[in-house]
Coordinates of C-alpha atoms in Angstrom, one line a residue:
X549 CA 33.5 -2.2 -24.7
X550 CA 31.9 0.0 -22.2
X551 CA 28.3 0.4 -22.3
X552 CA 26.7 4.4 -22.2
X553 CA 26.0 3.4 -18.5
X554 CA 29.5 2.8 -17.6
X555 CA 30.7 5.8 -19.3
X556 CA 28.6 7.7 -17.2
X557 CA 29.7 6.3 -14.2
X558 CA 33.4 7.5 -14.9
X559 CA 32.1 10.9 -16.1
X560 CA 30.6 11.4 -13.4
X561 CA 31.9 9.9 -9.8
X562 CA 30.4 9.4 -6.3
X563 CA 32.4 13.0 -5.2
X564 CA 30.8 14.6 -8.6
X565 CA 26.6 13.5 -7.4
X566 CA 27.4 13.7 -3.9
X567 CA 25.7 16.9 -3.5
X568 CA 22.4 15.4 -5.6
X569 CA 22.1 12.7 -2.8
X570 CA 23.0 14.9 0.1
X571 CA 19.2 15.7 1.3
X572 CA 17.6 12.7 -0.2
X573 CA 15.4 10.6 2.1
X574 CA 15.7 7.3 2.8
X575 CA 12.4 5.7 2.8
X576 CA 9.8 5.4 0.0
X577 CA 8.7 8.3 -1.5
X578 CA 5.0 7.2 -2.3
X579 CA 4.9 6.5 1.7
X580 CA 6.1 9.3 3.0
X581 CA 2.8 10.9 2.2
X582 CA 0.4 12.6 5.2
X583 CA -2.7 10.5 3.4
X584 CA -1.2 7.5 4.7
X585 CA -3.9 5.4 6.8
X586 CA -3.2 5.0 10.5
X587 CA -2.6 1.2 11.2
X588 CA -5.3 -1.1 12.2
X589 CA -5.3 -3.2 15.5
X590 CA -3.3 -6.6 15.9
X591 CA -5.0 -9.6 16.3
X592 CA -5.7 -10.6 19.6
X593 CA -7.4 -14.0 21.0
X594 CA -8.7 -16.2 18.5
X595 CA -11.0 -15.9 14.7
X596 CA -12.6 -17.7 12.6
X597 CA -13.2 -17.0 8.6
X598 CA -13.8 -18.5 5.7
X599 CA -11.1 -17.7 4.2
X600 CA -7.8 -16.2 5.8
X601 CA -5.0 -13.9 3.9
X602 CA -1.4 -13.9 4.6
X603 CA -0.1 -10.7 3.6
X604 CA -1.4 -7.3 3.2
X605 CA 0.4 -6.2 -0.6
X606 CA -1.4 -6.5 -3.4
X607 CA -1.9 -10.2 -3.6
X608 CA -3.5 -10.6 -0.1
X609 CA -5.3 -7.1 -0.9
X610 CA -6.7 -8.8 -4.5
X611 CA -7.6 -12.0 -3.3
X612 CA -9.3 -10.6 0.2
X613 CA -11.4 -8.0 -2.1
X614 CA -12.0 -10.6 -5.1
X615 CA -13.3 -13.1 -2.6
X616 CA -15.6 -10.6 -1.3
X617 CA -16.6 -9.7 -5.0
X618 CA -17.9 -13.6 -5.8
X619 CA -19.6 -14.3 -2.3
X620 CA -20.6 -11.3 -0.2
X621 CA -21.3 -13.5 2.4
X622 CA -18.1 -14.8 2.9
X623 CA -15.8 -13.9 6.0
X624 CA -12.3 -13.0 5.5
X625 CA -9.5 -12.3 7.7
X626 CA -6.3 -10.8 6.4
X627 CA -3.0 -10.7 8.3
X628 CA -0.3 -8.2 7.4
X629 CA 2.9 -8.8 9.5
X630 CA 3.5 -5.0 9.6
X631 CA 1.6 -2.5 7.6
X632 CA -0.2 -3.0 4.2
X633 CA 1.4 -2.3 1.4
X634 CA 4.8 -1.4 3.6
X635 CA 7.3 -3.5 1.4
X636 CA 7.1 -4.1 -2.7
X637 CA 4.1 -3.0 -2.7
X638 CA 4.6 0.4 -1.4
X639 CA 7.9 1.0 -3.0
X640 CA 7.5 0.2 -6.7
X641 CA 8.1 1.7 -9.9
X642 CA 4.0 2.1 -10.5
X643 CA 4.1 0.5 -14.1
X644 CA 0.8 -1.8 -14.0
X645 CA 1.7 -3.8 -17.1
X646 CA -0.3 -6.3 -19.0
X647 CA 2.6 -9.0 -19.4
X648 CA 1.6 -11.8 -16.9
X649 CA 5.1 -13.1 -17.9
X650 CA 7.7 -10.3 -17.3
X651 CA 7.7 -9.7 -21.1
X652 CA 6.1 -11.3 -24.0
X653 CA 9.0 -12.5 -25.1
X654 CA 10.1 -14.2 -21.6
X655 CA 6.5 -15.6 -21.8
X656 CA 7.3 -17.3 -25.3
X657 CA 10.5 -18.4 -24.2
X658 CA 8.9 -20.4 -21.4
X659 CA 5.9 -21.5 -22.3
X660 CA 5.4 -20.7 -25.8
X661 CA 1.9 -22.9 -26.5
X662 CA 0.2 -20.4 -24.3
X663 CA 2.0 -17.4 -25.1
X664 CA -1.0 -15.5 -27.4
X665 CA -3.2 -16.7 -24.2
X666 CA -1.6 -15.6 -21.6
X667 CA -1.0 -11.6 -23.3
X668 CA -5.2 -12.1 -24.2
X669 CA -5.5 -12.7 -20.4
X670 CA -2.9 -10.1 -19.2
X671 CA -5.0 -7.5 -21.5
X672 CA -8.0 -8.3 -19.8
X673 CA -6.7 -8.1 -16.5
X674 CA -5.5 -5.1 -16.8
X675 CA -8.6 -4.0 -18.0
X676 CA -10.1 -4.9 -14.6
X677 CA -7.6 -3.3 -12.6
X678 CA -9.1 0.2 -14.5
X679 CA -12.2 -0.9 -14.0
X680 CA -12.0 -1.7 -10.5
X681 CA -10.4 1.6 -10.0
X682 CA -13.0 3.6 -11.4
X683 CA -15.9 1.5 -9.5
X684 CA -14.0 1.7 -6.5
X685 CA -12.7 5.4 -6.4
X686 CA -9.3 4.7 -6.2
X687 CA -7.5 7.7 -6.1
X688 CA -4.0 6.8 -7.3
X689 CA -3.4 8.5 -10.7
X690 CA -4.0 5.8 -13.1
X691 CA -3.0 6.9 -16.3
X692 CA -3.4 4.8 -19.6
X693 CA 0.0 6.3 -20.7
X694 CA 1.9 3.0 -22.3
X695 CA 5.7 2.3 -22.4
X696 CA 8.3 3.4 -24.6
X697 CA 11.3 1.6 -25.0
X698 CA 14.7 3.5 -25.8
X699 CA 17.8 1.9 -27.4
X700 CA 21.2 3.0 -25.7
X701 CA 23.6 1.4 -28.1
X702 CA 23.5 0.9 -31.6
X703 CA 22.8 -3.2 -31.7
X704 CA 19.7 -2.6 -30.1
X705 CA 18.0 -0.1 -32.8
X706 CA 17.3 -3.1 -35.1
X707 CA 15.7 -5.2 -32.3
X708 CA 13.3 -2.2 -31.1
X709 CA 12.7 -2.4 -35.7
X710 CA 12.0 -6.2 -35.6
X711 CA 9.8 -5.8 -32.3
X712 CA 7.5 -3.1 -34.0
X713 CA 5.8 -5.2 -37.1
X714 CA 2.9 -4.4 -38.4
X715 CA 1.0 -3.5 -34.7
X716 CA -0.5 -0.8 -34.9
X717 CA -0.3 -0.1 -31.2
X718 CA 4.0 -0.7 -31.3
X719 CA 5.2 2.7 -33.2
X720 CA 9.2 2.3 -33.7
X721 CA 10.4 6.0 -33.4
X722 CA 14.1 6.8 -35.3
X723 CA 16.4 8.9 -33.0
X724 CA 14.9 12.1 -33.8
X725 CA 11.4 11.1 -33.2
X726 CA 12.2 9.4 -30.0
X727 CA 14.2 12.6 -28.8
X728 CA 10.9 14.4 -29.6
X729 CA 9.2 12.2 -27.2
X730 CA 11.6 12.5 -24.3
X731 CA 14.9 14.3 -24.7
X732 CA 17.7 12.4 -24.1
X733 CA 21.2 12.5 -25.8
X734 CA 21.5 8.7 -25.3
X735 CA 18.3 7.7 -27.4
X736 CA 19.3 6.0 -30.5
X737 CA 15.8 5.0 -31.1
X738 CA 12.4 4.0 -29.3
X739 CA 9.4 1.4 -29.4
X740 CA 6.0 3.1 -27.9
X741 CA 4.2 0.8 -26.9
X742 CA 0.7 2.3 -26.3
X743 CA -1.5 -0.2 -24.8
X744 CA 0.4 -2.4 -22.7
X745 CA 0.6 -0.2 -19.3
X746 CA -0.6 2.4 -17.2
X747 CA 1.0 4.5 -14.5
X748 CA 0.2 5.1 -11.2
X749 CA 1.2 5.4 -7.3
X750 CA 1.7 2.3 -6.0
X751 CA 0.9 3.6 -2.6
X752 CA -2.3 5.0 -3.4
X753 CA -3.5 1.9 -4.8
X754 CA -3.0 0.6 -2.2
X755 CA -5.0 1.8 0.3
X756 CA -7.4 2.5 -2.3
X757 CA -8.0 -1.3 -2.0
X758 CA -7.5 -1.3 1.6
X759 CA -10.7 1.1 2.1
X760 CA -12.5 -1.2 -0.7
X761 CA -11.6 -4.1 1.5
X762 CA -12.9 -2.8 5.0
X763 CA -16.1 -1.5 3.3
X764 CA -16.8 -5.1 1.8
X765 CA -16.4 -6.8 5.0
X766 CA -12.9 -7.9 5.1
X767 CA -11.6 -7.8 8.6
X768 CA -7.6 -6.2 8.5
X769 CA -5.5 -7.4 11.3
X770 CA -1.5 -5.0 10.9
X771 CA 1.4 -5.9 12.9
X772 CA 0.4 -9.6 13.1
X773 CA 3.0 -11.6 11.9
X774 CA 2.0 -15.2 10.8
X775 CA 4.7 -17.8 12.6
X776 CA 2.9 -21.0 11.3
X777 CA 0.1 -23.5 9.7
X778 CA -1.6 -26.3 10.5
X779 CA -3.8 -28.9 8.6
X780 CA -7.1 -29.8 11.3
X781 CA -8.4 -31.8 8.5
X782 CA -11.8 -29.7 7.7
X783 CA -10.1 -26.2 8.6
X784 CA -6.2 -25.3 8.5
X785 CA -5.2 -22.9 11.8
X786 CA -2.7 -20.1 11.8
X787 CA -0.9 -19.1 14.4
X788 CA 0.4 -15.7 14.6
X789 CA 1.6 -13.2 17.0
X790 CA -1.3 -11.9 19.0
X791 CA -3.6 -15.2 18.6
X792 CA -4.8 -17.5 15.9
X793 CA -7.0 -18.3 13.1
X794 CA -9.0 -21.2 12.0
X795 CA -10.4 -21.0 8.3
X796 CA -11.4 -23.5 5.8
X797 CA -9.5 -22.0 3.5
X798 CA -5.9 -19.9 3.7
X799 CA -4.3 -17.7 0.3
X800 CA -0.5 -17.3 1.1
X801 CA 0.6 -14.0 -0.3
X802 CA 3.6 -13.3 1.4
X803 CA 5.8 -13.5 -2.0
X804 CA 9.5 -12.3 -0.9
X805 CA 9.0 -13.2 2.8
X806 CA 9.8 -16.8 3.5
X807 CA 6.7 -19.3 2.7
X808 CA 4.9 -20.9 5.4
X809 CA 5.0 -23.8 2.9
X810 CA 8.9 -25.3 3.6
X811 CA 8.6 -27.0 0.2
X812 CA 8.3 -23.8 -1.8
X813 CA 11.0 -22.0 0.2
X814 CA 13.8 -22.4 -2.2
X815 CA 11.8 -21.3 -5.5
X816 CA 12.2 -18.0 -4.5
X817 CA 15.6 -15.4 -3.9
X818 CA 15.1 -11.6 -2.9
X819 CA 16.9 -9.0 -4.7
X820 CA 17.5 -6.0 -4.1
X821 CA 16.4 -2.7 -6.5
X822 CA 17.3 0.7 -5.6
X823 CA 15.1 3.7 -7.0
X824 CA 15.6 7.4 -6.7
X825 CA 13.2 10.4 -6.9
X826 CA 14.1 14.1 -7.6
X827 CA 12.9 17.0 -6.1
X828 CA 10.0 19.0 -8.3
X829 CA 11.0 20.0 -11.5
X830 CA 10.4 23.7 -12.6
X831 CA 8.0 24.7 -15.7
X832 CA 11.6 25.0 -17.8
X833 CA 13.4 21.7 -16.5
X834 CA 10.2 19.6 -17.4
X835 CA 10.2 21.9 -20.8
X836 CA 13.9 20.6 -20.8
X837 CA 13.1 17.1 -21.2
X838 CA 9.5 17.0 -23.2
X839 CA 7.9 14.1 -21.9
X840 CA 4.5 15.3 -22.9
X841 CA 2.9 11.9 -23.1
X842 CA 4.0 10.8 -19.9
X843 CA 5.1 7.5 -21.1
X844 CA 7.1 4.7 -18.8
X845 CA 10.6 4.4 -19.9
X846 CA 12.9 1.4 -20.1
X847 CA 16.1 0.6 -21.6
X848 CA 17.2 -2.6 -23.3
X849 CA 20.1 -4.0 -21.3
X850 CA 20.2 -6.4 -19.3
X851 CA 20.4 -4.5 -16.4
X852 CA 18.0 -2.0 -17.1
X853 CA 16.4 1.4 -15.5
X854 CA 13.0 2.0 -15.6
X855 CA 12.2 5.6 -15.1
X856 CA 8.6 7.6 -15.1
X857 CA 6.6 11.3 -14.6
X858 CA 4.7 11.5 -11.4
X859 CA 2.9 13.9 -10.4
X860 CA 3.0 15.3 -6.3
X861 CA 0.4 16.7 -4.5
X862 CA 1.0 19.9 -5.2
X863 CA 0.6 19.2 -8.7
X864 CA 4.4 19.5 -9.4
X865 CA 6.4 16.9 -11.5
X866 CA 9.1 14.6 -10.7
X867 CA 11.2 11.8 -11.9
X868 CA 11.4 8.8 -10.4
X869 CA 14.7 6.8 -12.0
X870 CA 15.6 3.1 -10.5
X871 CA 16.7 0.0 -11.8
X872 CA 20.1 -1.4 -13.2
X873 CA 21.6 -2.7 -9.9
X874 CA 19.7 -6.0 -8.6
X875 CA 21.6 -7.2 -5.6
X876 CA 21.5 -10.5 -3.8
X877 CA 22.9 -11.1 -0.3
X878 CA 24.0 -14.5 0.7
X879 CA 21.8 -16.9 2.5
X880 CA 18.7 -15.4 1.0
X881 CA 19.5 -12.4 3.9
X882 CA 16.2 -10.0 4.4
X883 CA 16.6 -7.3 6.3
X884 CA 16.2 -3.5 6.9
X885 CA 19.8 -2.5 6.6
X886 CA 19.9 -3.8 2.7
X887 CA 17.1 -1.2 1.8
X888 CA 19.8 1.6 1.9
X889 CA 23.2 1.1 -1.0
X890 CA 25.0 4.2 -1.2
X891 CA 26.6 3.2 -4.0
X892 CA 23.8 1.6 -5.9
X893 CA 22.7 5.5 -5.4
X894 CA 25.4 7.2 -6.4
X895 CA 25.3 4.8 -10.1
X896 CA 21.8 5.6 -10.7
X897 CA 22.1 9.5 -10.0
X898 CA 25.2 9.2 -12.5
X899 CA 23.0 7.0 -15.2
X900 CA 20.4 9.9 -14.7
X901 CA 22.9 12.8 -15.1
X902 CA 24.0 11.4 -18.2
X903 CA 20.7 10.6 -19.3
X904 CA 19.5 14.2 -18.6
X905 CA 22.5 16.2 -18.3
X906 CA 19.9 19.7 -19.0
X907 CA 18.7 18.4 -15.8
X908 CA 22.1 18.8 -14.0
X909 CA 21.0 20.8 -11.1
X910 CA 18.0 18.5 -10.0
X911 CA 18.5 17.1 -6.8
X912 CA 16.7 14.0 -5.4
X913 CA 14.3 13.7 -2.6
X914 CA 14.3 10.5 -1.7
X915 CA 16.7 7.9 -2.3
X916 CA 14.9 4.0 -1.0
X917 CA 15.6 0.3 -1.7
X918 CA 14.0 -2.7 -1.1
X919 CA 13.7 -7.0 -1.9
X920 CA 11.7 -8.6 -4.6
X921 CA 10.6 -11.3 -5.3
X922 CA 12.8 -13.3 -8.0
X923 CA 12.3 -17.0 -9.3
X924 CA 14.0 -19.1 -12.1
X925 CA 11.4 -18.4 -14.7
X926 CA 10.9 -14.7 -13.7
X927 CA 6.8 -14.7 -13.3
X928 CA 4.7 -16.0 -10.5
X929 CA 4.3 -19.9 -9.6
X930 CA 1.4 -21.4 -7.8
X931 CA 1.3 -24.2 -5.1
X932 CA -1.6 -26.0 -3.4
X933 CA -1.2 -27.6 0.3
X934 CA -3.7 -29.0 2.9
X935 CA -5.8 -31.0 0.2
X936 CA -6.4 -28.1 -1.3
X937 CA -7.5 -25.9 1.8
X938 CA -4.4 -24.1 1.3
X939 CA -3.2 -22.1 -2.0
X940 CA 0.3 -20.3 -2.8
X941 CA 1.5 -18.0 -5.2
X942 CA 5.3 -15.7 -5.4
X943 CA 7.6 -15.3 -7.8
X944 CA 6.5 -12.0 -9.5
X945 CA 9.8 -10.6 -10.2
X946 CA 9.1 -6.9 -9.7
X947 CA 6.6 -7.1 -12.4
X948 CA 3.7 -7.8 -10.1
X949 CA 1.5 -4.3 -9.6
X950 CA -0.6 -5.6 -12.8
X951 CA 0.0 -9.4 -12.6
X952 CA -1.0 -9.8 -8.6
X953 CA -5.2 -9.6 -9.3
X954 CA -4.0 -12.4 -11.9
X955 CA -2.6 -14.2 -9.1
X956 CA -5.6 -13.5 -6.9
X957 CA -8.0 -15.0 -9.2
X958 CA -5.4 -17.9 -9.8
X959 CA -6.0 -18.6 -5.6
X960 CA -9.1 -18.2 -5.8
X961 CA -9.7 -20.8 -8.5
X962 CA -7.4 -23.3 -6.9
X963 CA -8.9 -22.8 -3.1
X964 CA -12.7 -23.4 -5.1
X965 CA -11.6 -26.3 -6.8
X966 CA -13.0 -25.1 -9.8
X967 CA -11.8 -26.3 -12.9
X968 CA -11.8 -22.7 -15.3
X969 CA -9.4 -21.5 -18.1
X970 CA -7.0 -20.3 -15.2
X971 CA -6.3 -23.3 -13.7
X972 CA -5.8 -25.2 -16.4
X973 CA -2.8 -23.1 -17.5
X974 CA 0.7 -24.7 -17.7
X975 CA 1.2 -21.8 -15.9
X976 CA -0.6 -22.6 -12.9
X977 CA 0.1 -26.1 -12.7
X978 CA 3.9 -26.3 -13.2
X979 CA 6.6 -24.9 -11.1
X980 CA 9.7 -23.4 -11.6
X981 CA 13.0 -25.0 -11.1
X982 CA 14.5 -24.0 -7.4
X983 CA 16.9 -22.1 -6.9
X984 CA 19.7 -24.7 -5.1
X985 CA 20.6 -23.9 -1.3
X986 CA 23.9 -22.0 -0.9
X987 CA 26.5 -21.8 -1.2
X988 CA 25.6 -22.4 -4.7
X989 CA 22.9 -20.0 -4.9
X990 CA 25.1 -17.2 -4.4
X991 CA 28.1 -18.3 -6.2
X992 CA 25.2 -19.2 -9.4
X993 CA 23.6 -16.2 -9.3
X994 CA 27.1 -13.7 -9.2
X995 CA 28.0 -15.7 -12.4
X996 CA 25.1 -15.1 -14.0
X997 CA 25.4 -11.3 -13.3
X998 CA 28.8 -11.2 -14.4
X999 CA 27.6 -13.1 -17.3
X1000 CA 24.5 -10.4 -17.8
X1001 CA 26.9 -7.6 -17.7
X1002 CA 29.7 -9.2 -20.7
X1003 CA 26.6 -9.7 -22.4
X1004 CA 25.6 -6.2 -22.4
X1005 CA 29.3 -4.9 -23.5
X1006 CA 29.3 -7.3 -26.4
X1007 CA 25.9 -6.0 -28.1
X1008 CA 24.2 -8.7 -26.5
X1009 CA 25.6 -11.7 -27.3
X1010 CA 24.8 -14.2 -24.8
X1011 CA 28.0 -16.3 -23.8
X1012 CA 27.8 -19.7 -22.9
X1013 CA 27.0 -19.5 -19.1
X1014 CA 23.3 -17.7 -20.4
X1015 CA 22.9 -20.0 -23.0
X1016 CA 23.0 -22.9 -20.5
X1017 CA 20.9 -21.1 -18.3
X1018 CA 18.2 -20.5 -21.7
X1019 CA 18.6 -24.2 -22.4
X1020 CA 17.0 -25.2 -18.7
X1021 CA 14.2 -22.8 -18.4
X1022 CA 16.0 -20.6 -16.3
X1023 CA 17.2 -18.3 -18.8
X1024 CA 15.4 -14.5 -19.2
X1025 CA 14.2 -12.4 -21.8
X1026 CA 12.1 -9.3 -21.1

């Protein structure tokens, strides 16, 4: 049976949201924004550090900043291969969740012996993050507004039931209460979770830790793109366009990007999510829709939307609405031309025309896409090379604007050779299975969306492909 989703898809065809899409832009809306810092120079010639960065998103960002935070007197040297915060970083959702794991229950299903730890660690991280925020004067709209959950078919009101317990922080809302939350004929029920995330720009953030970096010390080199690594014994080298650096020790955070680490190159695939924002609502359309605790919104399916409230410069609202599609190109392809899916657009502006059809003459301002990060278990991995000079870390699975400072302080740990309640995670210390090489990567992963999608129009039953997939780790559960 056909879920809401595809319903809404025949009510409302490409020719019927054409018009919606007409004026949208194509780039990220959080970066199309006059604040945006000018770039910094290229390397040129030759530097040494104490510790160089690969990669100016949030990982590289964290672990540059953190490093700065334990030693003052340490140099670092980060190298962005185009312009911090310019790819996942800059083009997210903004949820800053405290699942380490992509989910509690995708954490249990994985590694259930650490699960209570690893949510008592993801709690505290996030924690930081607010803290940081605050110290640092990060303007980026941080709001501790939670998630809320919405069921879109009827198996999936008893699992939002079950989820709720006896937490006091999980509050299971029946369909009238949920519609009271946020209006939306679909919503069968809801699961508000209160604690577990805050909102924010994603942008913001980062050049909010950008400017923290450059005050501490850190030196930024943009538009130096790193084409290799070498073990000298006491030091490892880099050599990028524009020059190179020695350092004694080197953080690899270049997560969807191909590792400079060979071995770790096929625990990784990129996928492709699409994301649309309107236009600013009016005083009456927000009315419309309710929304006055500015929650994150999700959906149970498998291929889920996530949707939030954000607030312009103007002091307007919008809705950002993305999700559902999650597209991957054979041969692990990367490139510009992928960030832009007309028809990945046109499904999402139906989705949110059926989702908020009082909201039918909104039109959308932006329209932008982009690669994450996927591996098999669906939360990051960590690698060491170079005797331990050299640490890794990738895999965050679009859930990384909260679990990155994790992963900084993971690299950190392993590049000190410290032995602390990080690195002694099962976590830390085992990998994921790879992904194989292709063809079979592609032809794996198109059955297990096909699989995904059956799934969803048989009130979730998982079919035997997913099972199989459960049975060798590389099953997911969010």
């Amino acid at each position: 049976m056909a879920t809401v989703y595809e319903q809404a898809e025949r009510q409302f065809p490409p020719a019927a949201v054409a018009g919606s899409l007409a004026a949208a832009a194509s780039g990220s809306y959080w970066l199309d924004d006059p604040d945006r810092p000018g770039a910094l120079p290229a390397l040129s010639g030759h530097l040494d550090a104490d510790l160089a960065v690969v990669g100016g998103g949030y990982t590289g960002l964290w672990t540059a900043l953190l490093a700065k935070e334990r030693d003052p007197a340490r140099s670092v040297v980060l190298l962005e291969g185009s312009r911090v915060g310019w790819a996942a970083s800059g083009r997210n959702g903004g949820f800053c969740e405290a699942s380490l794991t992509h989910g509690d229950a995708n954490g249990r299903a994985h590694l259930p012996g650490e699960a209570e730890q690893l949510e008592r660690l993801g709690r505290e991280n996030l924690r930081e993050i607010a803290a940081a925020v605050e110290r640092y004067g990060i303007d980026c709209g941080f709001e501790w507004t939670g998630t809320l959950s919405v069921a879109t078919e009827e198996h999936q009101v008893q699992w939002l039931a079950e989820e709720a317990g006896t937490d006091p922080d999980l509050v299971f809302l029946d369909r009238e209460a949920v519609r009271k939350e946020v209006d939306s004929p679909l919503y069968l029920a809801g699961l508000w979770d209160r604690k577990s995330t805050a909102m924010l720009n994603p942008a913001r953030l980062v050049w909010g830790l950008r400017r923290a970096c450059l005050a501490a010390g850190v030196e930024i080199r943009e538009h130096t793109p790193v084409r290799g690594i070498e073990n000298l014994g006491s030091r490892v080298r880099l050599t990028a366009d524009g020059g190179t650096v020695t350092a004694g020790r080197v953080a690899l955070a270049t997560n969807v990007f191909p590792s400079l680490l060979k071995r770790t190159r096929l625990h990784t695939v990129p996928v492709y999510d699409y994301v649309l924002m309107t236009e600013p609502l009016t005083d009456g359309q927000l009315a419309a829709v309710g929304w006055h605790n500015r929650q994150g919104l999700a959906d149970l399916n498998n291929r889920f939307h996530y949707y939030r409230l954000t607030t312009d410069a103007q002091g307007r609202s919008r809705i950002l609405f993305g999700g559902y599609d999650a597209v991957y190109h054979f041969g692990r392809s990367l490139k510009a031309g992928h960030d832009v899916r007309r028809a990945s657009f046109e499904r999402l502006a139906a989705h949110f025309r059926a989702t908020f059809p009082q909201l039918e003459d909104v039109s959308f301002s932006h329209a932008w896409g982009g690669a994450i990060d996927t591996c098999s278990r669906f939360f990051p991995f960590f690698d060491t090379a170079h005797g331990g000079k050299t640490a890794y870390c990738a895999g965050f699975t679009g859930l990384g604007v909260g679990a990155t400072r994790f992963g900084a302080e993971v690299l950190l740990d392993l590049l000190s050779g410290e032995d602390t309640e990080r690195t002694r995670l099962k976590m830390v210390r085992r990998k994921p299975l790879p992904f194989p090489p292709e063809p079979a990567a592609w032809l794996g992963i198109k059955i297990t969306t096909a699989a995904m999608v059956r799934a969803d129009r048989r009130q979730g039953r998982r079919g035997p492909w997913l099972k199989a997939l459960d049975s060798i780790g590389m099953g997911f559960d969010s």
